[in-house]
Structures are given as C-alpha cells and as structure tokens.
Coordinates of C-alpha atoms in Angstrom, one line a residue:
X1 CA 102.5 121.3 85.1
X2 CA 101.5 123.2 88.0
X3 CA 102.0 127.3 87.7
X4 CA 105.6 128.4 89.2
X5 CA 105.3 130.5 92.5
X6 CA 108.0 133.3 93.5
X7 CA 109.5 134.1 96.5
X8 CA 108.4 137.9 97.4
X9 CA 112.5 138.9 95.7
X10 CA 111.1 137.5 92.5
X11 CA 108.4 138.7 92.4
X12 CA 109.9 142.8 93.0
X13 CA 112.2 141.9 90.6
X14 CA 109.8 141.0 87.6
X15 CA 108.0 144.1 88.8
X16 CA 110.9 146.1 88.5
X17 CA 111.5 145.1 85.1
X18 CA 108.4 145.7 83.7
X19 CA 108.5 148.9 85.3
X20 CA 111.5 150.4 83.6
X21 CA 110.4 148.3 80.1
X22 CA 107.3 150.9 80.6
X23 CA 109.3 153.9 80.4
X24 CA 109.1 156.8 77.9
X25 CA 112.0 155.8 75.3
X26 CA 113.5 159.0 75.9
X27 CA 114.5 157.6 79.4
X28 CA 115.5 154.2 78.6
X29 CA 118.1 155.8 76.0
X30 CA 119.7 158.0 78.8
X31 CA 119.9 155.1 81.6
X32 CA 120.9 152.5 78.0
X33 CA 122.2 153.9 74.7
X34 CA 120.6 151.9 72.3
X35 CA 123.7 149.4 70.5
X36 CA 123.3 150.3 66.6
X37 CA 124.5 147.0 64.4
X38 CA 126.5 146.6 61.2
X39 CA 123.3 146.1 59.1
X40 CA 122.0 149.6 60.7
X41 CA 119.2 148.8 62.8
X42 CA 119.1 150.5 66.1
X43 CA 118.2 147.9 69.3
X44 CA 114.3 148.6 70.9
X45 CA 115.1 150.8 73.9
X46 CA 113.7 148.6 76.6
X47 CA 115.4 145.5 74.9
X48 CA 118.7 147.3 75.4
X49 CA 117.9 148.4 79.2
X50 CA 117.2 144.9 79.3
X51 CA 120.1 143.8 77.8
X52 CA 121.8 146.3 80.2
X53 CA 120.9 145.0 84.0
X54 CA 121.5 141.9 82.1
X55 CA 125.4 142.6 82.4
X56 CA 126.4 142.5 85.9
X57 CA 124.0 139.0 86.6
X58 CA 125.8 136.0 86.6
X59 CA 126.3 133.0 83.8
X60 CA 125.1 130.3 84.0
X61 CA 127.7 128.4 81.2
X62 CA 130.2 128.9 84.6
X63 CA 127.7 126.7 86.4
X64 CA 127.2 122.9 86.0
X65 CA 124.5 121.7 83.8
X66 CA 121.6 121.3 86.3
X67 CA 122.3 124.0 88.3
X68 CA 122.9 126.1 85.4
X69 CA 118.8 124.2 84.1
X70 CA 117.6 125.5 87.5
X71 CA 119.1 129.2 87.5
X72 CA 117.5 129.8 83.9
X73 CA 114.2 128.2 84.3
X74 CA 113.5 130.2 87.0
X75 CA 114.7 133.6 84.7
X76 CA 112.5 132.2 81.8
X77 CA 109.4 131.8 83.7
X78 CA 109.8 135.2 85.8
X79 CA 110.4 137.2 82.3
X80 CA 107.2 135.4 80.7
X81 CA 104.1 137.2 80.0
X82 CA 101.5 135.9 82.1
X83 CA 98.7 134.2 79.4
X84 CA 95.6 133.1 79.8
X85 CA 95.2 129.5 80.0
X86 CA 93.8 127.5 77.2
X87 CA 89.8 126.1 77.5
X88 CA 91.7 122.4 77.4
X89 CA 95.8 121.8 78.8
X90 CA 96.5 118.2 79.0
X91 CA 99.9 116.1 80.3
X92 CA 100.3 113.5 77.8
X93 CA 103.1 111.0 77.9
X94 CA 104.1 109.5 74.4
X95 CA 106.8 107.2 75.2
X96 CA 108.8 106.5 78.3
X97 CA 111.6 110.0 76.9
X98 CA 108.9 112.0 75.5
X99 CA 106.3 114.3 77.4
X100 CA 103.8 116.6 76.1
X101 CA 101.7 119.3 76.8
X102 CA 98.8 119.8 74.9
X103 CA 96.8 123.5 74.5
X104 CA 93.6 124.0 72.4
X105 CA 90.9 126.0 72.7
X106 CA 88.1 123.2 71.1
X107 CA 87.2 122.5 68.3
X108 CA 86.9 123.5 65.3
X109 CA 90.8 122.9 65.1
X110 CA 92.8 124.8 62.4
X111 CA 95.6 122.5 62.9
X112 CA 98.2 121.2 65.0
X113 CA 101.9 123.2 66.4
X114 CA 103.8 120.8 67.2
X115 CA 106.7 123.4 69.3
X116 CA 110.0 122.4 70.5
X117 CA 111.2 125.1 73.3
X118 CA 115.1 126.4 72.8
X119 CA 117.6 126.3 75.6
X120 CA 121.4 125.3 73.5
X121 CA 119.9 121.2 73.9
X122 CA 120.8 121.6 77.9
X123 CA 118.5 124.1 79.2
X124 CA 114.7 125.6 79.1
X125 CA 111.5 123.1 79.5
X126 CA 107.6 122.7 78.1
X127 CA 106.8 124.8 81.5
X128 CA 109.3 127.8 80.6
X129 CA 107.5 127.9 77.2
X130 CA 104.4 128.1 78.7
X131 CA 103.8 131.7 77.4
X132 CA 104.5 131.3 73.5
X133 CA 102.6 127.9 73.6
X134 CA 99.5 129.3 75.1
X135 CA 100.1 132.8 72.3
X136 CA 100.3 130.5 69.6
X137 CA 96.6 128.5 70.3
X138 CA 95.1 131.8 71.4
X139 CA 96.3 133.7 68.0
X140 CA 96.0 131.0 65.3
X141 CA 93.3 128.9 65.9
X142 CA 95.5 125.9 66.4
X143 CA 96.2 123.5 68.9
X144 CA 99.8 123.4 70.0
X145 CA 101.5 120.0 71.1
X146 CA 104.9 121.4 73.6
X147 CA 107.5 118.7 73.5
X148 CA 109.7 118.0 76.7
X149 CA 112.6 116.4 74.9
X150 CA 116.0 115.5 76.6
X151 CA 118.5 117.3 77.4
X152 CA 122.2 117.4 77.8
X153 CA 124.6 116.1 78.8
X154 CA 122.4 113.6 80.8
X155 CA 120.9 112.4 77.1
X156 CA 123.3 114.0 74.4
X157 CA 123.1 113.9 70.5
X158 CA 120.9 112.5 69.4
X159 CA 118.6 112.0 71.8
X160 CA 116.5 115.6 71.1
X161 CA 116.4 114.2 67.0
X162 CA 115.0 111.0 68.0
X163 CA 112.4 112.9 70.7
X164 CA 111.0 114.8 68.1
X165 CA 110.6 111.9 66.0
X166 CA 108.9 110.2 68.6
X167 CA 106.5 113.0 69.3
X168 CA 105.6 113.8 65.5
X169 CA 104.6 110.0 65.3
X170 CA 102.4 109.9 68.5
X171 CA 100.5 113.3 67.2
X172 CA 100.0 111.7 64.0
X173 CA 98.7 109.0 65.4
X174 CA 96.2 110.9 67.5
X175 CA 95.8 114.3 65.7
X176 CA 92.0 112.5 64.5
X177 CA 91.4 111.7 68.2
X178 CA 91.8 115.7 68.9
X179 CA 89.8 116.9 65.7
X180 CA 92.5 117.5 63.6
X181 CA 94.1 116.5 60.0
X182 CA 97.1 114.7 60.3
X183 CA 97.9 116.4 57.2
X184 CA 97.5 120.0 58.5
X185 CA 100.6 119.6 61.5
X186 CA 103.4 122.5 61.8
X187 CA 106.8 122.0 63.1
X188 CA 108.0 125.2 65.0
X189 CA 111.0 125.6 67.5
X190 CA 112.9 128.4 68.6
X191 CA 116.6 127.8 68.6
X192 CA 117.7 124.7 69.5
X193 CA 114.2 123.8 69.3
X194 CA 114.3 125.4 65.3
X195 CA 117.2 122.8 64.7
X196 CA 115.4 120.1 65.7
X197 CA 112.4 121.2 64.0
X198 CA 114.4 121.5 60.7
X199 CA 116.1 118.2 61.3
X200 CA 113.0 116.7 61.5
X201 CA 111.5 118.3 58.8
X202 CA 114.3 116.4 56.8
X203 CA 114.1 113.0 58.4
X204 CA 110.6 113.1 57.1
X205 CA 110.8 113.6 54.1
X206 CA 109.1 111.7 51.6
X207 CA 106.6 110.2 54.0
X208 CA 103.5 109.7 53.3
X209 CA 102.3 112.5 56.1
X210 CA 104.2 115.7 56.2
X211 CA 104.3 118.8 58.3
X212 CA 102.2 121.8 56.0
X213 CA 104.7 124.2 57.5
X214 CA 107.9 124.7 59.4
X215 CA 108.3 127.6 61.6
X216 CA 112.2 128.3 62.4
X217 CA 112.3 130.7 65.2
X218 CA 116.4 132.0 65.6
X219 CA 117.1 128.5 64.4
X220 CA 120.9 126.5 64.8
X221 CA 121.5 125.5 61.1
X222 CA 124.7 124.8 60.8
X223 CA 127.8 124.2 63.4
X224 CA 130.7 124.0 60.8
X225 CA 130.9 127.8 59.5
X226 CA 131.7 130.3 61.5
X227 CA 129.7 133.8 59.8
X228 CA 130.1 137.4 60.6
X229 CA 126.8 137.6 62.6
X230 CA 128.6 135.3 65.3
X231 CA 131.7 137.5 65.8
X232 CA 129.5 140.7 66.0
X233 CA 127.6 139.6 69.0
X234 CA 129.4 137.7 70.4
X235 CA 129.5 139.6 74.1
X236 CA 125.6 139.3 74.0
X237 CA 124.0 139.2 77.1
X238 CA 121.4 137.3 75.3
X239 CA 123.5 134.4 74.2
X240 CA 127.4 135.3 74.2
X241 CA 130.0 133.2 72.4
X242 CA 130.9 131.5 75.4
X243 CA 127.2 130.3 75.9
X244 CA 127.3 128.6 72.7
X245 CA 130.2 126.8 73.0
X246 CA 129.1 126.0 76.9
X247 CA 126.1 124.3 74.9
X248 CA 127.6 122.9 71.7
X249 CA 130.5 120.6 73.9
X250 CA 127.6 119.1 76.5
X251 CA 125.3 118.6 73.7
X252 CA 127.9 116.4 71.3
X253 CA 129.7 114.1 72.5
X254 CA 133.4 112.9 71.7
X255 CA 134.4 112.8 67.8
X256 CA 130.6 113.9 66.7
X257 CA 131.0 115.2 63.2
X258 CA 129.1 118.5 63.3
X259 CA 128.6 118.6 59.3
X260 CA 126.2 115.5 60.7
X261 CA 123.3 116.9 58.8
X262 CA 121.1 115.9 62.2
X263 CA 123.6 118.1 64.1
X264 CA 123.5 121.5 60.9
X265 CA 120.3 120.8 59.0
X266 CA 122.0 123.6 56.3
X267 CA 125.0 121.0 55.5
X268 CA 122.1 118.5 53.4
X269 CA 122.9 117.3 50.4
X270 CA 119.9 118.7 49.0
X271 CA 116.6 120.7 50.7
X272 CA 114.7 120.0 48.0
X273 CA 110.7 118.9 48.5
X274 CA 110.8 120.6 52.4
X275 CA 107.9 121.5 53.6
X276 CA 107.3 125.8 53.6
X277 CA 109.2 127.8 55.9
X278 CA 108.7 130.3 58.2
X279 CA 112.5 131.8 59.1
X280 CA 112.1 134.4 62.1
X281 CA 115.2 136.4 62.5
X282 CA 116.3 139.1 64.8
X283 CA 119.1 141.9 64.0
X284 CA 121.0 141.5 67.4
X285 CA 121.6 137.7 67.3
X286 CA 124.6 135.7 66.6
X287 CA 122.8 133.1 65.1
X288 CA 121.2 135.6 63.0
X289 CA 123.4 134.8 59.9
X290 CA 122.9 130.9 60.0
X291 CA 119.1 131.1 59.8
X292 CA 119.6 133.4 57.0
X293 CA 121.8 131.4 55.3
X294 CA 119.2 128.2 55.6
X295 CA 116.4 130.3 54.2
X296 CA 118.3 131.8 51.5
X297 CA 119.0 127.9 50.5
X298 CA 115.8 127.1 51.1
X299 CA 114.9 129.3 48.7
X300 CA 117.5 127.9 46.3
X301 CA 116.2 124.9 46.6
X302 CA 112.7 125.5 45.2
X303 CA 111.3 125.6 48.7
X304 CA 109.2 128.6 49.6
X305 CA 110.6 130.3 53.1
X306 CA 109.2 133.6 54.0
X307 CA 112.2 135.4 56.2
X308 CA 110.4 137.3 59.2
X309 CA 113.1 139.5 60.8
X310 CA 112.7 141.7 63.7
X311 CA 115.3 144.4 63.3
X312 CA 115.9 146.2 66.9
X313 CA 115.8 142.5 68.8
X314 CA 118.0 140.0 70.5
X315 CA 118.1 136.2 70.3
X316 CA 115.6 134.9 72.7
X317 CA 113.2 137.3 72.5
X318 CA 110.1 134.8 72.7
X319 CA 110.9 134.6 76.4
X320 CA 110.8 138.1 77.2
X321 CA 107.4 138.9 76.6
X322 CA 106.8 140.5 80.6
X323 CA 109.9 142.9 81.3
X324 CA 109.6 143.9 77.2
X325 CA 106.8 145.5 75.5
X326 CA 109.1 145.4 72.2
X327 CA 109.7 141.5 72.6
X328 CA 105.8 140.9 73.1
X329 CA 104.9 142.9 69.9
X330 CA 107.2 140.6 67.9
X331 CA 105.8 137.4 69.6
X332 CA 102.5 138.9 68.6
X333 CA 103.7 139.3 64.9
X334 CA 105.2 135.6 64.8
X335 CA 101.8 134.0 66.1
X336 CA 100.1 136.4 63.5
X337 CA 102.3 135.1 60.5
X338 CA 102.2 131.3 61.4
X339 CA 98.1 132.0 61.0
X340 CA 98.2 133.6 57.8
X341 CA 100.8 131.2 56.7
X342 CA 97.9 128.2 57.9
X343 CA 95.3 130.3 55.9
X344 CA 97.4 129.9 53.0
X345 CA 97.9 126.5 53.3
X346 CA 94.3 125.8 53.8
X347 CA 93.2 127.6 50.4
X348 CA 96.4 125.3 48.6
X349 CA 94.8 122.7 50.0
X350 CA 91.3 123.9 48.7
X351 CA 92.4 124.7 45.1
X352 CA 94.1 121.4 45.4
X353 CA 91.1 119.1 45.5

C-alpha cells in the first residue's frame, strides 16, 4: 500500500488540529467544556475540542456507501499518527477475498496479531489502520497480520466472519514460514473489527490451534439489547445512533436474525473454554456497555478477561492518534497491555511444559 498524499487543505487542516490538541487545557476547556458522563468521568480536553469542530462537519451515514468509504478514509488517515515503518511490510494475498498486510520487525518473533480494522462492516481499510498496526509491532515484539476483509453492502453478512476465518487459516499455515508458533497467535479488532475477532474466537473453538489471546478494542457484542450506554451517547460525534443504525441495515441483509451468535458474539449459548481477553473500553462510547457486558460474561464463564477502560475517551479513539495527545497515550497503553498480556502467556506456556 503506498503512503496517502494530501492536497495542501489537508494538509493545514491536520496541522490545525494538532495545533489546538497542543494547547494548555486551560484553553481547550474555554473554547470546549469538557462533557462530564453518568459514570463521572470528565472527557480529555483535546478529545472534546475534538469532538467539538467535529460537530458542524458533515455525515457520512447521509452519503452512499462508497462515497461515504471515501470521505472517512481520507479522515482516518489525515488524523493518524505518522509511525515509523516496520524493518519488513509485505502485501500478501490469501485467497481471492482476503488481503493482508504483514509488519514485523525480524525475528526473534514474540508472536503473531492477527488485527481486524473497525469501520460499522462498511467503512475503514488495512491502509487507514496503518498507524495502530505499525504501534502494535513496534511496542510488543510481535508481528502483526492487518486483514482487508469485505465490506458492506457490496459483500454483507457474513462475508467479514468467513474473511477472518480465511485469514486465521492462511497465518496458521505460514506463521513457521515467518518464525513464529502457530500456537502463540492473537486475535485483536477494534469495533466491528472486535466483533469479528470475538466471533472468530468462537468459531474456533475446540480446534486443535487456538488464538493465546483475544484483544477486544470498543467491540460490537451484541445487536439485540439495547443498554443505557447507547441512549447516553447517542448524539456522539464519534459514532452517533444514527451511524450505527446507517451500519447495522447495510451490513445485514433482509430477515438476518441478529441474536445470530456470528452477528452478537454475547448471545452464545455458552463462552466457556475462550481464549483470554483483553476488553478495551472507553467512558464516552455507546458501545461502551456491550463490551462490558461480554467481559463481565466472560468472566462468568470461567474465562479470564482483563477490562482496560479509558475513562475521559470516545469510541474510536485508535484513529486519533495525530490531532489527540490524550488518544495516543491510550493507544500507547493498549499496545503496552497486549505485551504484558503475551509475557504472561509465554511464562503459562513455560510452567506448562
């Protein structure tokens, strides 16, 4: 994938907005008072400037699907940290669908990532995720495997599911080609991406190879309940009601059941024998509650899941990482719990033997 290149607008704009994210607090307050929500926590200052300018700019649920793909890949890749590339980025195709990017830094390998990007099923791309790919084989030691799945409504439900099988088998396949145990692979996503992730996690079970970990980043879990997290943010700038349910009817078609456990992971009969889990929540997301609510029956289920939740954030906030020095910080703390999670696993593994 070749780097994107902005027009000289673009490019003021991203300048603009790191500018103001740089500003003393005290100032961002007084041009942004800070949204306080029902659990208490008080929004990051230049998250909520952010959130802010983010007001008056249009939405893309009014457009078509690949107009509305084009408008917010441009947005994602303007408001992405710029990070250095990996020693080793290879385009790999797995099957005629699936695409892949794959970033390591050499070997030794601690493992694999295998990351699915977010974007509601319809939007965002491998190249949009650039960023967090690139944070999460600098910062844990990892290679990291980005999956282009399709999208909707061109490839509906359950075409991502069956993507994400289709990549986990190819890495599996070739994660001793790359210098890596097959048996040392993490499933991450943010998002959509953390549904599929967690439905994947489920369609696996049992086998004979496993993910070691899944990483849920602001994950989709369930489509049948409707919690208070939802209705409290539901004018988000960051992903507003309207947004969701833009997503949710191109991404299932006609008479799909959403208690479909492919469609809300959290609606299995049992969760019992998962792999780990990482949950990353933030306090300003409507989707906030439904991770929440996975984890907690995770936890129910005899399944370890560690809850991560950045208090003053909004849902998103992996793609923010230019224009907000609050969002990178939290990126910073997800990579840094996925590798202490993978230094866990590796002394289980140890004791193990």
């Amino acid at each position: 994938m070749s780097e994107q290149r902005f027009t000289f607008g673009q490019q003021l704009q991203r300048a603009l907005l790191v500018f103001l994210s740089r500003l003393p607090a005290r100032l961002q307050r007084l041009m942004a008072e800070p949204p306080v929500n029902s659990a208490g926590d008080t929004m990051a200052p230049d998250v909520a400037l952010l959130m802010k300018l983010g007001e008056s700019g249009p939405d893309y649920s009014d457009l078509p699907p690949a107009e509305a793909r084009a408008t917010t890949e441009r947005d994602l890749l303007l408001f992405a940290s710029r990070v250095e590339p990996c020693a080793i980025e290879e385009e790999i195709e797995a099957s005629e669908e699936v695409q892949l990017t794959r970033y390591s830094n050499g070997t030794p390998s601690r493992g694999l990532i295998l990351f699915f990007h977010g974007g509601g099923f319809v939007i965002g791309s491998r190249a949009s995720y650039t960023a967090p790919a690139r944070m999460l084989a600098h910062g844990t030691g990892a290679d990291v495997v980005s999956v282009e799945y399709r999208l909707a409504p061109d490839a509906p439900f359950p075409a991502a599911q069956d993507d994400a099988v289709a990549a986990w088998r190819y890495v599996v396949e070739h994660a001793a080609d790359w210098g890596v145990d097959p048996h040392r692979i993490v499933v991450a996503g943010e998002s959509a991406g953390g549904n599929i992730a967690a439905v994947l996690c489920q369609q696996l079970r049992g086998e004979a190879v496993q993910p070691v970990l899944q990483v849920l980043i602001q994950p989709v879990t369930d489509l049948v309940e409707h919690r208070p997290s939802q209705d409290e943010f539901a004018s988000s700038p960051a992903l507003s009601a309207k947004q969701v349910a833009w997503f949710v009817r191109n991404y299932l078609p006609e008479g799909t059941d959403p208690a479909d456990t492919r469609v809300s992971p959290f609606r299995a009969t049992s969760l019992a024998g998962l792999p780990p889990a990482i949950v990353n929540l933030a306090g300003f997301d409507p989707l906030h509650d439904d991770g929440l609510a996975y984890a907690t029956a995770l936890l129910e289920a005899g399944v370890p899941a560690q809850v991560d939740r950045e208090p003053g954030l909004v849902h998103g906030y992996l793609s923010y990482t230019a224009v907000s020095p609050s969002c990178r910080k939290a990126t910073e703390r997800l990579v840094a719990s996925v590798s202490s999670a993978l230094d866990r696993t590796a002394h289980t593994a140890t004791k193990a033997r």
